[in-house]
Structures are given as structure tokens and as C-alpha cells.
Coordinates of C-alpha atoms and ligand atoms in Angstrom, one line a residue:
X219 CA -41.9 -59.9 -63.3
X220 CA -40.7 -63.5 -63.4
X221 CA -43.6 -65.6 -64.6
X222 CA -42.9 -69.1 -66.0
X223 CA -45.5 -70.8 -68.1
X224 CA -45.6 -74.2 -69.7
X225 CA -48.5 -74.4 -72.3
X226 CA -49.3 -78.0 -73.3
X227 CA -45.7 -78.9 -73.7
X228 CA -44.7 -82.2 -75.4
X229 CA -41.1 -83.2 -75.6
X230 CA -39.0 -86.3 -76.4
X231 CA -35.3 -86.8 -76.7
X232 CA -35.8 -89.4 -79.4
X233 CA -38.9 -90.2 -81.4
X234 CA -39.4 -93.6 -79.9
X235 CA -40.5 -92.4 -76.5
X236 CA -42.5 -89.4 -75.3
X237 CA -40.9 -87.8 -72.2
X238 CA -43.3 -84.9 -71.5
X239 CA -46.9 -85.5 -72.6
X240 CA -48.9 -82.3 -72.5
X241 CA -47.6 -80.4 -69.5
X242 CA -49.3 -77.1 -68.5
X243 CA -48.5 -75.1 -65.4
X244 CA -47.6 -71.6 -64.3
X245 CA -45.3 -70.2 -61.6
X246 CA -46.6 -66.7 -60.9
X247 CA -44.1 -63.9 -60.1
X248 CA -42.7 -64.5 -56.6
X249 CA -44.6 -67.8 -56.3
X250 CA -43.3 -71.3 -55.6
X251 CA -44.3 -74.4 -57.5
X252 CA -42.8 -77.8 -56.8
X253 CA -42.5 -80.7 -59.3
X254 CA -42.4 -84.1 -57.5
X255 CA -42.4 -87.6 -58.8
X256 CA -40.3 -90.7 -59.2
X257 CA -36.9 -90.8 -60.9
X258 CA -37.3 -90.8 -64.7
X259 CA -40.7 -89.0 -64.6
X260 CA -39.3 -86.0 -66.5
X261 CA -38.6 -83.5 -63.7
X262 CA -35.1 -82.4 -64.8
X263 CA -36.3 -82.2 -68.4
X264 CA -38.6 -79.4 -67.3
X265 CA -35.7 -77.4 -66.0
X266 CA -33.7 -78.1 -69.1
X267 CA -36.5 -76.7 -71.3
X268 CA -36.5 -73.5 -69.3
X269 CA -32.8 -73.1 -69.9
X270 CA -33.5 -74.1 -73.5
X271 CA -30.9 -76.8 -73.5
X272 CA -33.5 -78.4 -75.7
X273 CA -36.5 -77.1 -77.7
X274 CA -40.0 -78.3 -77.0
X275 CA -41.6 -80.6 -79.6
X276 CA -44.9 -78.8 -79.4
X277 CA -46.5 -76.3 -77.0
X278 CA -44.7 -73.3 -75.5
X279 CA -42.4 -72.4 -72.6
X280 CA -42.6 -68.7 -71.8
X281 CA -41.0 -66.3 -69.3
X282 CA -43.0 -63.1 -68.8
X283 CA -45.0 -63.9 -71.9
X284 CA -42.0 -64.3 -74.1
X285 CA -41.2 -67.6 -75.7
X286 CA -37.9 -68.9 -74.5
X287 CA -37.0 -69.5 -78.1
X288 CA -37.0 -65.7 -78.5
X289 CA -34.7 -65.0 -75.5
X290 CA -31.0 -65.1 -75.9
X291 CA -29.0 -67.7 -73.9
X292 CA -27.2 -64.8 -72.2
X293 CA -30.4 -63.1 -70.9
X294 CA -31.9 -66.5 -69.9
X295 CA -28.9 -67.0 -67.7
X296 CA -29.3 -63.5 -66.2
X297 CA -32.9 -64.1 -65.4
X298 CA -32.8 -67.7 -64.3
X299 CA -30.6 -69.0 -61.5
X300 CA -30.1 -72.6 -60.6
X301 CA -28.9 -74.4 -57.5
X302 CA -28.0 -77.8 -59.0
X303 CA -27.9 -81.2 -57.3
X304 CA -24.2 -81.5 -57.5
X305 CA -22.1 -78.5 -57.0
X306 CA -18.8 -78.5 -58.8
X307 CA -16.5 -75.8 -57.6
X308 CA -13.4 -74.4 -59.4
X309 CA -10.1 -75.1 -57.8
X310 CA -9.9 -71.5 -56.5
X311 CA -11.0 -69.8 -53.3
X312 CA -14.5 -70.1 -52.1
X313 CA -14.8 -66.3 -52.4
X314 CA -13.7 -66.5 -56.1
X315 CA -16.3 -69.3 -56.7
X316 CA -19.0 -67.1 -55.2
X317 CA -18.0 -64.1 -57.3
X318 CA -17.4 -66.0 -60.5
X319 CA -19.2 -64.3 -63.4
X320 CA -19.9 -61.2 -61.3
X321 CA -16.8 -59.0 -61.9
X322 CA -18.7 -55.9 -60.6
X323 CA -19.5 -57.5 -57.2
X324 CA -17.7 -55.7 -54.4
X325 CA -15.8 -57.5 -51.6
X326 CA -18.5 -56.5 -49.2
X327 CA -21.3 -58.0 -51.4
X328 CA -19.4 -61.3 -51.7
X329 CA -18.8 -61.4 -47.9
X330 CA -22.5 -60.7 -47.3
X331 CA -23.6 -63.5 -49.6
X332 CA -21.1 -65.8 -47.9
X333 CA -22.5 -64.8 -44.5
X334 CA -26.1 -65.4 -45.5
X335 CA -25.2 -68.9 -46.9
X336 CA -23.1 -69.6 -43.8
X337 CA -19.8 -70.1 -45.7
X338 CA -18.0 -66.9 -44.5
X339 CA -15.5 -69.0 -42.6
X340 CA -14.3 -70.7 -45.8
X341 CA -14.1 -67.6 -48.0
X342 CA -10.3 -67.8 -48.4
X343 CA -10.1 -71.5 -48.6
X344 CA -9.8 -73.7 -51.6
X345 CA -12.5 -76.4 -51.8
X346 CA -10.0 -79.1 -50.9
X347 CA -9.2 -77.3 -47.7
X348 CA -6.0 -75.3 -48.3
X349 CA -6.2 -71.9 -46.6
X350 CA -4.7 -69.3 -48.9
X351 CA -4.2 -66.8 -46.1
X352 CA -2.4 -68.8 -43.4
X353 CA -1.0 -71.5 -45.8
X354 CA -2.5 -74.3 -43.8
X355 CA -4.6 -77.2 -44.8
X356 CA -7.9 -77.1 -43.0
X357 CA -11.0 -79.2 -43.4
X358 CA -12.1 -80.1 -46.9
X359 CA -15.5 -78.7 -47.8
X360 CA -18.3 -81.3 -47.4
X361 CA -21.0 -81.8 -49.9
X362 CA -23.3 -79.6 -47.9
X363 CA -20.7 -76.8 -47.6
X364 CA -20.2 -76.9 -51.4
X365 CA -23.9 -76.6 -51.8
X366 CA -23.9 -73.6 -49.6
X367 CA -21.2 -72.0 -51.7
X368 CA -23.5 -72.5 -54.7
X369 CA -26.3 -70.8 -52.7
X370 CA -24.0 -67.9 -51.8
X371 CA -23.3 -67.5 -55.5
X372 CA -27.0 -67.4 -56.3
X373 CA -27.6 -64.9 -53.5
X374 CA -25.0 -62.6 -55.1
X375 CA -26.5 -63.1 -58.5
X376 CA -30.1 -62.4 -57.3
X377 CA -32.0 -63.7 -60.3
X378 CA -35.7 -63.1 -60.4
X379 CA -36.3 -66.8 -61.2
X380 CA -34.8 -69.6 -59.3
X381 CA -34.7 -73.4 -60.1
X382 CA -33.8 -75.7 -57.2
X383 CA -33.1 -79.1 -58.7
X384 CA -33.3 -81.5 -55.8
X385 CA -30.9 -79.0 -54.2
X386 CA -30.7 -81.0 -50.9
X387 CA -31.0 -84.5 -52.2
X388 CA -27.3 -85.4 -52.0
X389 CA -27.2 -84.5 -48.3
X390 CA -27.8 -86.2 -44.9
X391 CA -30.9 -85.0 -43.0
X392 CA -29.0 -82.7 -40.6
X393 CA -27.2 -80.9 -43.4
X394 CA -30.4 -80.8 -45.4
X395 CA -32.1 -78.9 -42.6
X396 CA -29.3 -76.4 -42.4
X397 CA -29.3 -75.8 -46.1
X398 CA -33.1 -75.5 -46.2
X399 CA -32.8 -72.3 -44.2
X400 CA -30.4 -70.8 -46.7
X401 CA -32.6 -71.9 -49.6
X402 CA -35.6 -70.4 -47.9
X403 CA -33.7 -67.1 -47.7
X404 CA -32.6 -67.1 -51.3
X405 CA -36.1 -68.1 -52.7
X406 CA -38.0 -65.4 -50.7
X407 CA -39.7 -63.1 -53.1
X408 CA -38.4 -64.9 -56.2
X409 CA -40.3 -67.0 -58.6
X410 CA -39.2 -70.5 -57.6
X411 CA -39.5 -73.9 -59.3
X412 CA -38.5 -76.7 -56.9
X413 CA -37.7 -80.2 -58.3
X414 CA -38.0 -82.8 -55.6
X415 CA -38.3 -86.5 -54.9
X416 CA -40.4 -86.3 -51.9
X417 CA -43.6 -84.4 -51.0
X418 CA -42.4 -83.8 -47.5
X419 CA -39.6 -81.4 -48.6
X420 CA -42.0 -79.0 -50.4
X421 CA -44.7 -78.5 -47.8
X422 CA -44.8 -74.7 -48.3
X423 CA -45.1 -74.6 -52.1
X424 CA -48.2 -72.7 -53.5
X425 CA -48.8 -75.7 -55.9
X426 CA -47.3 -79.2 -56.1
X427 CA -47.4 -81.0 -59.4
X428 CA -47.0 -84.8 -59.3
X429 CA -45.4 -85.9 -62.4
X430 CA -45.7 -89.6 -63.5
X431 CA -44.2 -90.9 -66.8
X432 CA -44.3 -87.4 -68.3
X433 CA -47.9 -86.5 -67.4
X434 CA -49.4 -84.6 -64.5
X435 CA -50.9 -87.3 -62.3
X436 CA -52.1 -84.9 -59.5
X437 CA -51.8 -81.3 -58.5
X438 CA -52.7 -79.1 -55.5
X439 CA -51.4 -77.8 -52.2
X440 CA -49.6 -80.1 -49.8
X441 CA -52.8 -80.3 -47.7
X442 CA -54.9 -81.2 -50.7
X443 CA -52.6 -83.9 -51.9
X444 CA -52.4 -85.4 -48.4
X445 CA -56.2 -85.6 -48.3
X446 CA -56.5 -87.3 -51.6
X447 CA -54.1 -90.1 -50.5
Ligands
ADP223 P1 -36.3 -87.1 -63.5 O1 -35.6 -85.7 -63.4 O2 -37.7 -87.0 -63.2 O3 -35.6 -88.2 -62.9 P2 -35.5 -86.8 -66.3 O4 -36.2 -85.6 -66.8 O5 -34.0 -86.6 -66.0 O6 -36.3 -87.4 -65.1 O7 -35.6 -87.9 -67.4 C1 -36.8 -88.3 -67.9 C2 -36.6 -89.5 -68.9 O8 -35.8 -89.0 -70.0 C3 -35.8 -90.6 -68.3 O9 -36.3 -91.8 -68.7 C4 -34.4 -90.5 -68.8 O10 -33.8 -91.7 -69.0 C5 -34.6 -89.8 -70.2 N1 -33.5 -88.9 -70.5 C6 -33.0 -87.9 -69.8 N2 -32.0 -87.3 -70.4 C7 -31.9 -87.9 -71.6 C8 -31.1 -87.6 -72.8 N3 -30.2 -86.7 -72.8 N4 -31.3 -88.5 -73.9 C9 -32.2 -89.4 -73.8 N5 -33.0 -89.7 -72.8 C10 -32.9 -88.9 -71.7
ADP224 P1 -23.8 -67.1 -63.8 O1 -24.7 -66.2 -64.7 O2 -24.3 -67.3 -62.4 O3 -22.4 -66.9 -63.9 P2 -23.7 -69.4 -65.5 O4 -23.6 -68.6 -66.8 O5 -22.6 -70.3 -65.2 O6 -24.1 -68.6 -64.3 O7 -25.0 -70.3 -65.6 C1 -26.2 -69.7 -65.6 C2 -27.2 -70.5 -64.9 O8 -27.4 -71.7 -65.6 C3 -26.7 -70.9 -63.5 O9 -27.7 -70.6 -62.6 C4 -26.3 -72.3 -63.6 O10 -26.5 -73.0 -62.4 C5 -27.2 -72.8 -64.7 N1 -26.5 -73.9 -65.4 C6 -25.3 -73.8 -66.0 N2 -25.0 -75.0 -66.6 C7 -26.0 -75.8 -66.3 C8 -26.3 -77.2 -66.6 N3 -25.5 -78.0 -67.3 N4 -27.5 -77.7 -66.2 C9 -28.4 -77.0 -65.5 N5 -28.1 -75.7 -65.2 C10 -27.0 -75.1 -65.6

């Protein structure tokens, strides 16, 4: 379970300009599809339609055959997890940030998620660096570390569907590589939609969709797209 389908989806924010112009694709359960394309092409709009922040103009977005219009916001949020571009943390401990919204999570589960995302050292720290155990100000969390906290949160949530929205775009190359390992871990076995600027970051996707001005310009595996260039 965990199939996402877009069926001939048209969408615009205002009637003067079409944003998505007949988009069809499917992410099969456990599969990975990447949407790449220039800024403004409509990539983030696709993720907003999955969360039903907006309704499609025409066509359908379904999850496991069910129109997202017929799924409650609450169950959508259970089923779909997202690692956003910019992680905003609460001014509370990293551990609290990881466990937020999961009151039933045990301490061991939170610690394991923190381990896997490589933020276990920060678990009792506030994002701005204050250590709540020893009362000392340590290092502030960097952008990459905050991103790993968001990944830990997603590991704990374990949603069947995952959206990675340019999850490493705000980071330098070294940090990006570190995070990629955590992202690979969290996306293993889950239906994953990756939104990316560059083809080079989504080499392993089952299908890559190149979006240009709201239409699918090209699609295929990384190898196929490299050949057609
Ligand atoms: P991408 O993620 O590919 O950069 P987006 O999906 O964010 O593109 O945006 C696609 C187009 O829709 C852009 O031209 C953007 O300016 C426009 N857009 C995005 N959000 C809104 C909005 N809330 N209202 C009006 N236009 C929007
Ligand atoms: P949780 O169920 O993990 O407590 P939330 O209810 O805060 O999560 O959000 C559910 C999902 O929706 C999360 O994966 C979150 O990243 C995503 N989400 C929340 N707000 C936004 C937003 N403004 N844009 C995109 N995704 C969002």
C-alpha cells in the first residue's frame, strides 16, 4: 500500500495562468519517482496537491485508489510524511522536536530515531545550542543538523509515503552527502516522491519526470535521460 497517482491533473492558483497542464504519473508502493525541473516549473505545487492544500482544477490525485478529496486531513498527515526544504524547529529540546506529535513514542524509540539520523548527541539540546542537562551553551545546530532532526522525526513517524522536497538543497555539498545517507535510510521500502533541482541528485529513482512550465517535458530513468541529451 502507498500508491500515489496523478491522472491528467490541471491546476492554477489564479485563472490567468495554468500552473500544471495535464500531469499524469504514478509512484508504485515502495517505488521512488523524482520530479526535476527549473524553479517555477510547478514541482512544489505537486506536493501541495498531495497534501490537499489546494484542490485540482481537473483530473484526479489518488492515494491507493482513493481521491485525496475523500481522505481527511488527519489521515493524509498520517499516511504522508514530508522532509521540507527548510526545517523550523520548536524552541524545545531536539528530543522533544523529534517526538512532537507522537505522544506514544517511547524514549528508546526517540533515541533510536535520533541515532539513525545522527543527531543523538544533540538530543537534550535546544536548537540554539543550550544543553538542558549540563546547563551549558554548546554549538548551535547548523542547517544540516536541523535537517537531520526533521529526518529523525520522519523515521519515528514511519509514514508509508514520503515526500522529500529538495531536502538537501539548502546545504553545502559535504553536508548534503551526509544527509543523503539518512534520507536513503528513511526512504527505503517507502513510496517516495523526490522533488529536486538537479538530475544528479536523483540517480537511483525508478522514474525521473522533467517538468517544464507545468508540463512533462521528458521522463525516464537517469540512464535514459542522459542518453537523450
Ligand atoms: P517549483 O517548485 O517548481 O519552483 P512551484 O510549484 O513552487 O514551482 O510554483 C509554480 C508556479 O506557481 C510559479 O510560477 C510560482 O510563482 C507560482 N505560485 C506558487 N505558489 C503560488 C501561490 N500560492 N499563488 C500564486 N502563484 C503561486
Ligand atoms: P506529524 O503528523 O508528523 O506530527 P504534522 O501534522 O505537523 O506532522 O504534518 C504532517 C505532515 O505534513 C508532515 O510530514 C509535515 O512535514 C507536512 N507539512 C506540514 N505543514 C506543511 C507545509 N506547510 N508544507 C508542506 N508540508 C507540510
